[in-house]
Short mmCIF file of C-alpha atoms and ligand atoms in Angstrom, two decimals:
data_model
loop_
_atom_site.label_atom_id
_atom_site.label_comp_id
_atom_site.label_asym_id
_atom_site.label_seq_id
_atom_site.Cartn_x
_atom_site.Cartn_y
_atom_site.Cartn_z
CA MET D 1 77.10 163.94 -104.03
CA LYS D 2 78.10 161.99 -107.50
CA SER D 3 80.99 163.64 -109.71
CA ASN D 4 79.77 164.05 -113.35
CA ILE D 5 81.90 161.27 -113.97
CA ASP D 6 80.55 158.51 -111.09
CA LYS D 7 76.78 159.63 -112.95
CA ALA D 8 78.23 159.02 -116.44
CA GLU D 9 79.52 155.55 -115.54
CA ALA D 10 76.53 155.34 -113.57
CA ASP D 11 74.04 156.22 -116.78
CA ILE D 12 76.23 153.97 -118.72
CA THR D 13 75.90 150.59 -116.99
CA THR D 14 71.93 151.29 -116.38
CA HIS D 15 71.86 151.62 -120.50
CA TYR D 16 74.00 147.97 -121.25
CA LYS D 17 71.66 146.62 -118.18
CA ASN D 18 68.98 146.07 -121.17
CA PRO D 19 69.72 142.89 -122.38
CA TYR D 20 67.90 144.01 -125.78
CA GLU D 21 69.81 146.24 -125.96
CA ILE D 22 72.49 144.25 -126.05
CA VAL D 23 71.05 142.24 -128.06
CA GLN D 24 70.76 144.21 -131.26
CA GLU D 25 74.32 145.67 -130.68
CA LEU D 26 75.70 142.19 -130.95
CA LEU D 27 73.47 141.66 -134.34
CA GLN D 28 74.50 144.75 -135.57
CA GLU D 29 78.15 144.21 -135.40
CA SER D 30 78.34 140.78 -137.09
CA ILE D 31 76.62 142.19 -139.27
CA GLN D 32 78.15 145.41 -140.30
CA THR D 33 81.83 142.98 -139.47
CA LEU D 34 80.23 140.49 -141.74
CA GLY D 35 80.02 143.22 -144.78
CA LEU D 36 76.51 141.73 -145.10
CA ASN D 37 73.87 144.51 -146.57
CA GLU D 38 72.44 146.86 -142.90
CA ASN D 39 68.71 145.25 -143.99
CA ILE D 40 69.49 141.92 -142.55
CA TYR D 41 69.78 144.04 -139.10
CA HIS D 42 66.36 145.32 -139.80
CA ILE D 43 64.68 142.49 -140.38
CA LEU D 44 66.41 140.71 -137.21
CA LYS D 45 66.00 143.66 -134.82
CA LYS D 46 62.84 143.25 -133.47
CA PRO D 47 60.44 139.92 -132.73
CA MET D 48 57.93 139.77 -135.62
CA ARG D 49 55.33 139.34 -132.24
CA VAL D 50 54.57 140.56 -128.86
CA LEU D 51 52.00 139.69 -126.92
CA GLU D 52 51.29 141.47 -123.76
CA VAL D 53 48.60 140.07 -120.97
CA SER D 54 46.98 140.44 -117.95
CA ILE D 55 46.61 137.37 -115.59
CA PRO D 56 44.25 138.92 -112.35
CA ILE D 57 44.49 135.50 -110.12
CA ARG D 58 42.80 134.76 -106.87
CA LEU D 59 45.42 134.66 -104.35
CA ASP D 60 44.87 132.15 -101.34
CA ASN D 61 43.73 135.33 -98.79
CA GLY D 62 40.89 136.03 -101.38
CA ARG D 63 42.84 139.17 -103.01
CA ILE D 64 42.86 139.60 -106.49
CA HIS D 65 46.06 140.16 -107.61
CA ASN D 66 47.02 140.90 -111.37
CA PHE D 67 50.25 140.08 -112.79
CA THR D 68 51.32 140.69 -116.33
CA GLY D 69 52.62 138.34 -118.58
CA TYR D 70 54.25 138.08 -121.76
CA ARG D 71 54.78 136.47 -124.66
CA SER D 72 57.49 137.58 -127.78
CA GLN D 73 57.80 135.62 -131.34
CA HIS D 74 60.71 136.53 -132.62
CA LEU D 75 61.42 135.12 -136.08
CA ASP D 76 59.50 132.28 -137.72
CA ILE D 77 61.15 131.70 -141.00
CA LEU D 78 63.10 128.24 -140.52
CA GLY D 79 59.72 126.77 -138.37
CA PRO D 80 57.29 127.62 -135.85
CA THR D 81 59.18 129.77 -132.69
CA LYS D 82 60.45 127.70 -129.74
CA GLY D 83 61.33 129.12 -126.08
CA GLY D 84 60.87 128.53 -122.48
CA ILE D 85 58.21 131.09 -119.94
CA ARG D 86 60.34 131.79 -117.07
CA PHE D 87 58.84 132.43 -113.82
CA HIS D 88 60.95 135.80 -111.68
CA PRO D 89 60.33 139.37 -110.19
CA ASP D 90 62.75 140.66 -112.90
CA VAL D 91 60.91 139.92 -116.00
CA ASN D 92 59.92 142.95 -118.27
CA MET D 93 58.90 143.27 -121.87
CA ASP D 94 62.42 143.58 -123.45
CA GLU D 95 64.00 140.97 -121.04
CA VAL D 96 61.43 138.36 -123.28
CA LYS D 97 62.12 140.10 -126.60
CA ALA D 98 65.88 139.64 -126.06
CA LEU D 99 65.66 136.24 -124.65
CA SER D 100 63.82 135.51 -128.27
CA ILE D 101 65.89 136.75 -130.52
CA TRP D 102 68.93 134.50 -128.12
CA MET D 103 66.08 131.87 -129.38
CA SER D 104 66.63 131.90 -132.87
CA LEU D 105 70.49 132.30 -132.93
CA LYS D 106 70.37 128.81 -130.82
CA SER D 107 68.41 126.68 -133.05
CA ALA D 108 69.85 127.89 -135.88
CA ILE D 109 73.93 127.78 -135.28
CA LEU D 110 72.76 123.91 -134.36
CA ASP D 111 70.69 123.75 -137.34
CA LEU D 112 67.31 122.85 -135.62
CA PRO D 113 63.99 123.84 -138.27
CA LEU D 114 62.70 126.42 -135.73
CA GLY D 115 62.94 130.25 -135.05
CA GLY D 116 62.97 131.86 -131.34
CA GLY D 117 60.61 132.68 -128.41
CA LYS D 118 59.76 133.73 -124.86
CA GLY D 119 57.72 133.86 -122.71
CA GLY D 120 57.68 135.16 -118.58
CA ILE D 121 55.34 136.26 -115.84
CA ILE D 122 56.35 138.63 -113.88
CA VAL D 123 56.08 136.67 -110.21
CA ASP D 124 58.38 135.87 -107.69
CA PRO D 125 57.28 131.66 -107.12
CA SER D 126 58.39 131.26 -103.90
CA ALA D 127 55.50 134.15 -103.14
CA LEU D 128 52.69 131.63 -103.90
CA SER D 129 51.81 128.61 -102.99
CA LYS D 130 51.26 125.89 -104.85
CA ARG D 131 47.64 126.81 -105.83
CA GLU D 132 48.23 129.98 -106.53
CA LEU D 133 50.98 128.66 -108.66
CA GLU D 134 48.59 126.25 -110.96
CA THR D 135 46.70 129.12 -111.07
CA LEU D 136 48.36 131.31 -112.53
CA SER D 137 50.05 128.75 -114.46
CA ARG D 138 47.14 127.97 -116.80
CA ALA D 139 45.89 131.30 -116.37
CA TYR D 140 49.08 132.31 -118.68
CA ILE D 141 48.40 129.25 -120.90
CA GLU D 142 44.93 130.77 -121.50
CA LYS D 143 45.88 133.71 -122.39
CA ILE D 144 48.37 133.30 -124.89
CA THR D 145 46.71 130.06 -126.62
CA PRO D 146 45.39 132.42 -129.42
CA ILE D 147 49.52 133.31 -130.60
CA ILE D 148 50.66 129.36 -129.41
CA GLY D 149 50.58 125.67 -130.80
CA PRO D 150 52.68 123.15 -132.29
CA GLN D 151 52.96 124.40 -135.55
CA LYS D 152 53.16 128.03 -134.13
CA ASP D 153 55.19 128.57 -130.80
CA ILE D 154 55.67 125.75 -128.40
CA PRO D 155 56.79 127.15 -125.30
CA ALA D 156 59.20 124.86 -122.44
CA PRO D 157 60.67 125.91 -119.17
CA ASP D 158 62.91 128.38 -118.06
CA MET D 159 63.89 129.99 -115.14
CA ASN D 160 61.43 128.83 -112.04
CA THR D 161 59.46 126.56 -114.23
CA SER D 162 59.56 122.43 -114.11
CA PRO D 163 58.00 120.38 -115.05
CA GLU D 164 55.39 120.48 -113.39
CA VAL D 165 54.34 123.41 -114.33
CA MET D 166 54.37 122.31 -118.11
CA GLY D 167 51.49 119.68 -116.84
CA TRP D 168 49.89 121.70 -115.80
CA MET D 169 49.96 124.28 -118.59
CA ILE D 170 49.63 121.32 -121.88
CA ASP D 171 46.33 120.35 -119.73
CA GLU D 172 45.17 123.67 -119.91
CA TYR D 173 45.79 124.37 -123.54
CA ASP D 174 43.92 120.49 -124.29
CA LYS D 175 40.93 121.17 -122.19
CA LEU D 176 40.87 124.59 -123.83
CA ARG D 177 41.69 122.97 -127.50
CA GLY D 178 39.58 120.32 -126.92
CA TYR D 179 41.34 117.03 -127.61
CA ASN D 180 45.25 116.17 -126.82
CA ILE D 181 48.45 118.15 -128.34
CA PRO D 182 51.39 116.32 -126.68
CA GLY D 183 53.26 118.80 -129.55
CA MET D 184 52.39 122.20 -127.94
CA LEU D 185 55.15 122.56 -125.75
CA THR D 186 58.25 120.65 -124.64
CA GLY D 187 60.00 119.39 -121.40
CA LYS D 188 56.53 117.94 -119.80
CA PRO D 189 56.72 115.02 -117.55
CA VAL D 190 57.70 111.90 -119.40
CA ILE D 191 54.76 110.09 -118.75
CA ILE D 192 53.02 112.40 -120.51
CA GLY D 193 54.77 112.69 -123.38
CA GLY D 194 58.28 114.44 -122.30
CA SER D 195 60.85 113.23 -123.67
CA GLN D 196 63.99 111.00 -121.67
CA GLY D 197 66.86 113.58 -121.09
CA ARG D 198 65.05 116.45 -121.25
CA LEU D 199 65.83 117.94 -117.68
CA ALA D 200 69.54 117.11 -117.33
CA ALA D 201 69.62 118.35 -120.86
CA THR D 202 70.98 121.98 -120.79
CA GLY D 203 73.71 120.87 -118.26
CA ARG D 204 74.51 118.03 -120.15
CA GLY D 205 74.88 120.49 -123.38
CA VAL D 206 76.90 123.03 -121.36
CA ALA D 207 79.18 120.24 -120.07
CA ILE D 208 80.09 118.68 -123.32
CA THR D 209 80.86 122.16 -124.80
CA ILE D 210 83.40 122.36 -121.38
CA GLN D 211 84.37 119.36 -122.98
CA GLU D 212 85.25 120.48 -125.99
CA ALA D 213 86.29 123.95 -125.28
CA ALA D 214 89.01 122.04 -123.17
CA ASN D 215 90.24 120.12 -125.97
CA VAL D 216 91.22 123.06 -127.77
CA LEU D 217 93.04 124.35 -125.06
CA GLY D 218 94.82 121.09 -124.46
CA MET D 219 93.32 120.49 -120.67
CA GLU D 220 93.02 117.83 -118.76
CA MET D 221 89.22 117.75 -117.64
CA ASN D 222 90.43 114.87 -114.64
CA GLY D 223 91.66 117.81 -112.31
CA ALA D 224 90.50 120.96 -113.26
CA THR D 225 88.71 123.57 -111.10
CA ALA D 226 85.38 125.13 -111.67
CA ALA D 227 83.45 127.75 -110.03
CA LEU D 228 79.58 127.76 -110.73
CA GLN D 229 76.72 130.56 -109.67
CA GLY D 230 73.10 128.77 -109.89
CA PHE D 231 72.34 125.99 -108.52
CA GLY D 232 68.97 125.39 -110.48
CA ASN D 233 68.11 122.93 -112.82
CA VAL D 234 71.14 123.89 -115.44
CA GLY D 235 74.01 124.54 -112.48
CA SER D 236 73.22 121.23 -111.01
CA MET D 237 72.95 119.26 -113.91
CA THR D 238 76.02 121.16 -114.93
CA ALA D 239 77.91 120.35 -111.52
CA LYS D 240 76.80 116.93 -111.66
CA PHE D 241 77.88 116.05 -115.56
CA LEU D 242 81.53 117.69 -114.97
CA HIS D 243 81.79 115.65 -111.24
CA ASP D 244 81.52 112.64 -113.15
CA LEU D 245 83.99 113.73 -115.51
CA GLY D 246 86.79 114.46 -113.38
CA VAL D 247 86.65 118.46 -112.77
CA LYS D 248 86.67 119.94 -108.75
CA ILE D 249 83.99 122.33 -108.09
CA THR D 250 85.39 124.55 -105.60
CA GLY D 251 82.62 126.82 -105.00
CA ILE D 252 78.62 128.10 -105.85
CA THR D 253 77.19 130.82 -105.61
CA ASN D 254 74.06 131.07 -105.94
CA ALA D 255 70.80 134.08 -104.99
CA HIS D 256 70.84 133.73 -101.36
CA GLY D 257 74.83 133.07 -100.75
CA GLY D 258 77.24 130.17 -101.14
CA ILE D 259 79.65 127.82 -99.96
CA PHE D 260 83.11 126.59 -101.26
CA ASP D 261 85.58 124.26 -100.42
CA GLN D 262 89.25 123.83 -102.13
CA ASP D 263 89.28 119.90 -102.30
CA GLY D 264 86.54 120.33 -104.60
CA LEU D 265 82.50 120.12 -102.91
CA ASP D 266 80.86 116.91 -103.00
CA ILE D 267 78.76 117.09 -105.73
CA PRO D 268 76.32 114.01 -105.26
CA ASP D 269 76.03 114.88 -101.77
CA LEU D 270 75.16 118.73 -102.11
CA LEU D 271 72.38 117.51 -104.93
CA GLU D 272 70.90 115.37 -102.08
CA PHE D 273 71.03 117.97 -99.67
CA VAL D 274 69.28 120.15 -102.54
CA LYS D 275 67.33 118.32 -103.11
CA LYS D 276 65.53 117.41 -99.67
CA GLY D 277 64.33 121.31 -100.27
CA ASN D 278 67.58 122.91 -98.59
CA ARG D 279 69.63 125.60 -99.79
CA ILE D 280 73.37 125.73 -100.71
CA HIS D 281 74.44 127.86 -97.97
CA THR D 282 72.95 126.24 -95.82
CA TYR D 283 75.00 123.25 -96.91
CA PRO D 284 77.02 122.80 -93.32
CA LYS D 285 80.57 120.33 -95.29
CA ALA D 286 81.45 123.94 -96.08
CA ALA D 287 82.67 127.24 -95.93
CA PRO D 288 80.85 130.31 -96.87
CA LEU D 289 81.96 131.99 -100.68
CA THR D 290 80.11 135.37 -102.03
CA ASN D 291 79.24 136.28 -105.20
CA GLU D 292 81.74 139.01 -105.16
CA ASP D 293 84.35 136.21 -104.40
CA LEU D 294 83.13 133.33 -107.08
CA PHE D 295 84.32 135.38 -109.87
CA GLY D 296 87.92 135.30 -108.56
CA LEU D 297 88.01 131.92 -107.61
CA PRO D 298 91.96 130.89 -108.52
CA VAL D 299 90.12 127.90 -111.50
CA ASP D 300 89.98 126.67 -114.53
CA ILE D 301 86.58 127.45 -115.70
CA LEU D 302 84.15 129.40 -114.73
CA ILE D 303 80.55 128.64 -114.96
CA PRO D 304 77.87 131.35 -114.88
CA ALA D 305 74.18 129.68 -114.71
CA ALA D 306 71.92 132.50 -113.44
CA VAL D 307 71.07 135.20 -114.28
CA GLU D 308 71.78 138.40 -116.51
CA ASN D 309 74.55 140.53 -116.24
CA GLN D 310 76.56 139.23 -114.23
CA ILE D 311 80.10 139.43 -115.88
CA THR D 312 81.08 142.87 -115.94
CA LYS D 313 82.78 145.59 -115.44
CA ASN D 314 83.14 145.09 -112.18
CA THR D 315 83.56 141.37 -111.76
CA ALA D 316 85.29 140.72 -114.84
CA PRO D 317 88.77 142.15 -113.67
CA ALA D 318 88.87 139.85 -110.72
CA ILE D 319 88.70 136.31 -113.11
CA GLN D 320 91.37 133.80 -113.58
CA ALA D 321 89.22 131.06 -115.32
CA LYS D 322 90.61 130.21 -118.34
CA ILE D 323 87.16 129.12 -119.95
CA VAL D 324 84.38 130.48 -118.86
CA ALA D 325 81.62 128.59 -120.24
CA GLU D 326 78.13 130.95 -120.97
CA ALA D 327 75.26 128.33 -119.24
CA ALA D 328 72.93 131.01 -118.19
CA ASN D 329 71.36 133.59 -120.97
CA GLY D 330 72.98 136.65 -121.40
CA PRO D 331 75.11 136.84 -118.37
CA THR D 332 77.82 138.98 -120.02
CA THR D 333 77.63 142.68 -120.61
CA PRO D 334 79.94 144.40 -123.25
CA GLN D 335 81.79 145.81 -121.14
CA GLY D 336 82.60 142.51 -119.25
CA ASP D 337 83.19 140.89 -122.98
CA GLU D 338 85.95 143.53 -123.81
CA ILE D 339 87.67 142.67 -120.24
CA MET D 340 87.50 139.07 -120.70
CA GLU D 341 88.97 139.38 -124.19
CA GLN D 342 92.13 141.43 -123.30
CA LYS D 343 92.67 138.72 -120.80
CA ASP D 344 91.99 135.54 -123.69
CA ILE D 345 89.42 133.81 -122.09
CA PHE D 346 87.99 131.79 -123.95
CA VAL D 347 84.60 132.53 -123.69
CA ILE D 348 81.73 129.17 -124.66
CA PRO D 349 78.79 132.11 -125.67
CA ASP D 350 75.35 131.25 -124.51
CA ILE D 351 73.80 131.04 -128.02
CA LEU D 352 75.89 127.84 -128.36
CA CYS D 353 76.45 126.46 -124.55
CA ASN D 354 73.46 126.55 -123.26
CA ALA D 355 71.67 125.27 -126.31
CA GLY D 356 71.51 121.17 -125.39
CA GLY D 357 67.79 122.45 -124.02
CA VAL D 358 66.48 123.44 -127.21
CA THR D 359 67.76 120.80 -128.72
CA VAL D 360 66.21 118.07 -127.11
CA SER D 361 63.21 120.03 -126.47
CA TYR D 362 63.30 119.67 -130.59
CA PHE D 363 63.76 115.83 -129.99
CA GLU D 364 60.52 115.45 -127.90
CA TRP D 365 58.87 117.74 -130.66
CA VAL D 366 59.94 115.07 -132.53
CA GLN D 367 58.63 112.60 -130.38
CA ASN D 368 55.70 113.98 -130.25
CA ALA D 369 55.03 114.38 -133.67
CA MET D 370 55.32 110.48 -134.12
CA ASN D 371 53.91 109.45 -131.23
CA TYR D 372 56.94 106.75 -130.98
CA TYR D 373 59.60 108.02 -128.01
CA TRP D 374 63.41 107.42 -127.85
CA LYS D 375 65.30 105.36 -125.25
CA GLU D 376 67.39 108.02 -123.12
CA GLU D 377 70.94 106.58 -124.55
CA GLU D 378 69.81 107.36 -128.10
CA VAL D 379 68.57 111.12 -127.21
CA ASN D 380 71.83 111.60 -125.07
CA GLN D 381 73.88 110.42 -128.51
CA LYS D 382 71.92 112.69 -130.84
CA LEU D 383 72.40 115.68 -127.95
CA THR D 384 76.30 114.65 -128.27
CA GLU D 385 76.42 115.47 -132.12
CA LYS D 386 74.33 118.32 -132.35
CA MET D 387 76.48 120.13 -129.60
CA THR D 388 79.64 118.92 -131.05
CA ALA D 389 78.89 119.64 -134.52
CA GLY D 390 77.52 123.58 -133.93
CA PHE D 391 80.89 123.37 -131.54
CA GLN D 392 83.00 122.56 -134.24
CA GLN D 393 80.87 125.12 -136.96
CA VAL D 394 81.58 127.80 -134.33
CA LEU D 395 85.65 127.02 -133.64
CA ALA D 396 85.84 126.71 -137.64
CA ILE D 397 84.32 130.29 -137.54
CA ARG D 398 86.34 131.72 -135.23
CA GLU D 399 90.00 130.28 -136.66
CA GLN D 400 89.09 131.38 -140.57
CA LYS D 401 88.31 134.83 -139.94
CA GLN D 402 89.99 134.96 -136.53
CA MET D 403 87.26 136.59 -134.41
CA ARG D 404 86.17 135.76 -130.71
CA MET D 405 84.12 132.26 -129.87
CA ARG D 406 81.54 135.05 -129.78
CA GLN D 407 81.32 136.99 -132.84
CA ALA D 408 81.43 133.49 -134.49
CA ALA D 409 78.64 131.99 -132.77
CA TYR D 410 76.78 135.12 -134.21
CA THR D 411 78.51 134.91 -137.53
CA ALA D 412 77.05 131.39 -137.61
CA GLY D 413 73.57 132.26 -136.34
CA ILE D 414 72.83 135.00 -138.85
CA ARG D 415 74.77 133.00 -141.76
CA HIS D 416 72.05 130.56 -141.19
CA ILE D 417 69.23 132.63 -140.70
CA VAL D 418 70.55 134.81 -143.92
CA LYS D 419 69.67 131.78 -146.30
CA ALA D 420 66.51 130.83 -145.20
CA LEU D 421 65.82 134.58 -146.28
CA HIS D 422 67.38 134.65 -149.06
CA ALA D 423 65.28 131.06 -149.65
CA ARG D 424 61.82 133.19 -149.25
CA GLY D 425 63.09 135.69 -151.66
CA TRP D 426 63.60 138.44 -149.00
CA ILE D 427 66.55 139.51 -150.35
CA GLU D 428 68.73 139.30 -152.69
CA ASN D 429 72.40 138.36 -154.34
CA GLU D 430 73.40 138.19 -150.45
CA LYS D 431 77.11 137.32 -150.15
CA MET D 432 78.30 135.29 -147.35
CA LEU D 433 75.83 132.13 -148.01
CA GLU D 434 78.80 129.79 -148.49
CA GLY D 435 79.64 127.46 -145.48
N1 LIG B 501 64.75 127.98 -121.98
C1 LIG B 501 65.89 126.84 -122.67
C2 LIG B 501 66.24 128.22 -123.04
O1 LIG B 501 66.53 129.22 -122.75
C3 LIG B 501 65.08 126.32 -123.26
C4 LIG B 501 64.33 126.30 -124.34
C5 LIG B 501 63.14 124.93 -125.30
O2 LIG B 501 63.65 124.07 -124.33
O3 LIG B 501 62.45 125.74 -126.20
O4 LIG B 501 67.54 127.59 -123.87
#
């Protein structure tokens, strides 16, 4: 039988599992620390609009399965709301609400004229056939059509959604509206208006912020070591860019298992292996690695690039890395964060670290509006400028206010949104508009 303490501890853990509560707490803390009016918290704490849809689909076996989907739109005072759509069995309304708030903060830090949005469907996409997945993707877009559009809310890929899925979705939307509207979503295949560089953008942005953090700590990237959780689009691209910079990635895990090589995994070979449809834990040229062991590896850089709530009171104590780069959204619980603070780990918070994806999505939307397209070098150059400026802005706040990077990132995002609230007359005489 469990003691009361165990039970209380378990309750706390469960309590903090909810990312919506975590983001609200972080917002409230930042607003208080900055001495801002609590009205600002009351404006920011909830999304302005959340839609839940039921999506009945005929499966290949003839049965109807009724899926549940969501779309959350946080705040549109800086521009249309924007953010991805995820397909995952753990999707729920609170998660998409939290993710849409994080999107608002990301766009604000990077000075993008956008608000935050996010959507998702409760589904395990690996359990569906391609036809079922296409039907589900098209039906979801049909259900959320009334609230999306290039000037309203612009979807994009997220966990388990790809350019192919975006292709089905935009095709459905165009059919429903009766004409070609390329700016209604981003992350499309390049041939139908996608941007060069979008697929690699989040990983490229993660690598840029790690390089910036290494500069702050006086760490040489060439020869540094890293461990990575997650090898989807973001994780694999991050691995590629870090490898190009001379970083030795010794451990990688995902939901199925993991691999380890003390001398550094052969990332180009591993990328080829995965491209052929293989799972990383079956890669023959490395030793096995568990997810628990990944966090304690003796590396310079740790990159959670999978799901929420991975750096917790259980995993954080083992971390040896000097830099933790949050490529995933919400990978750290408040307790995990406290432990990293005590250990003086340099954390690149998610709302800064993984903002490269939405940044190139913004470039895609701009190119769609012009109907004129940039070369990949131009996109990458613009991305580097945005990510570096965002990082430097957060770093300056950290130094000026003697804060942790996460608090500095929230400050940067909130400050930008506060200026817009002020400009629209929602709040008056608000301090802290400088900077
Ligand atoms: N899903 C990505 C994110 O979480 C990208 C969103 C977008 O491109 O709009 O930032």
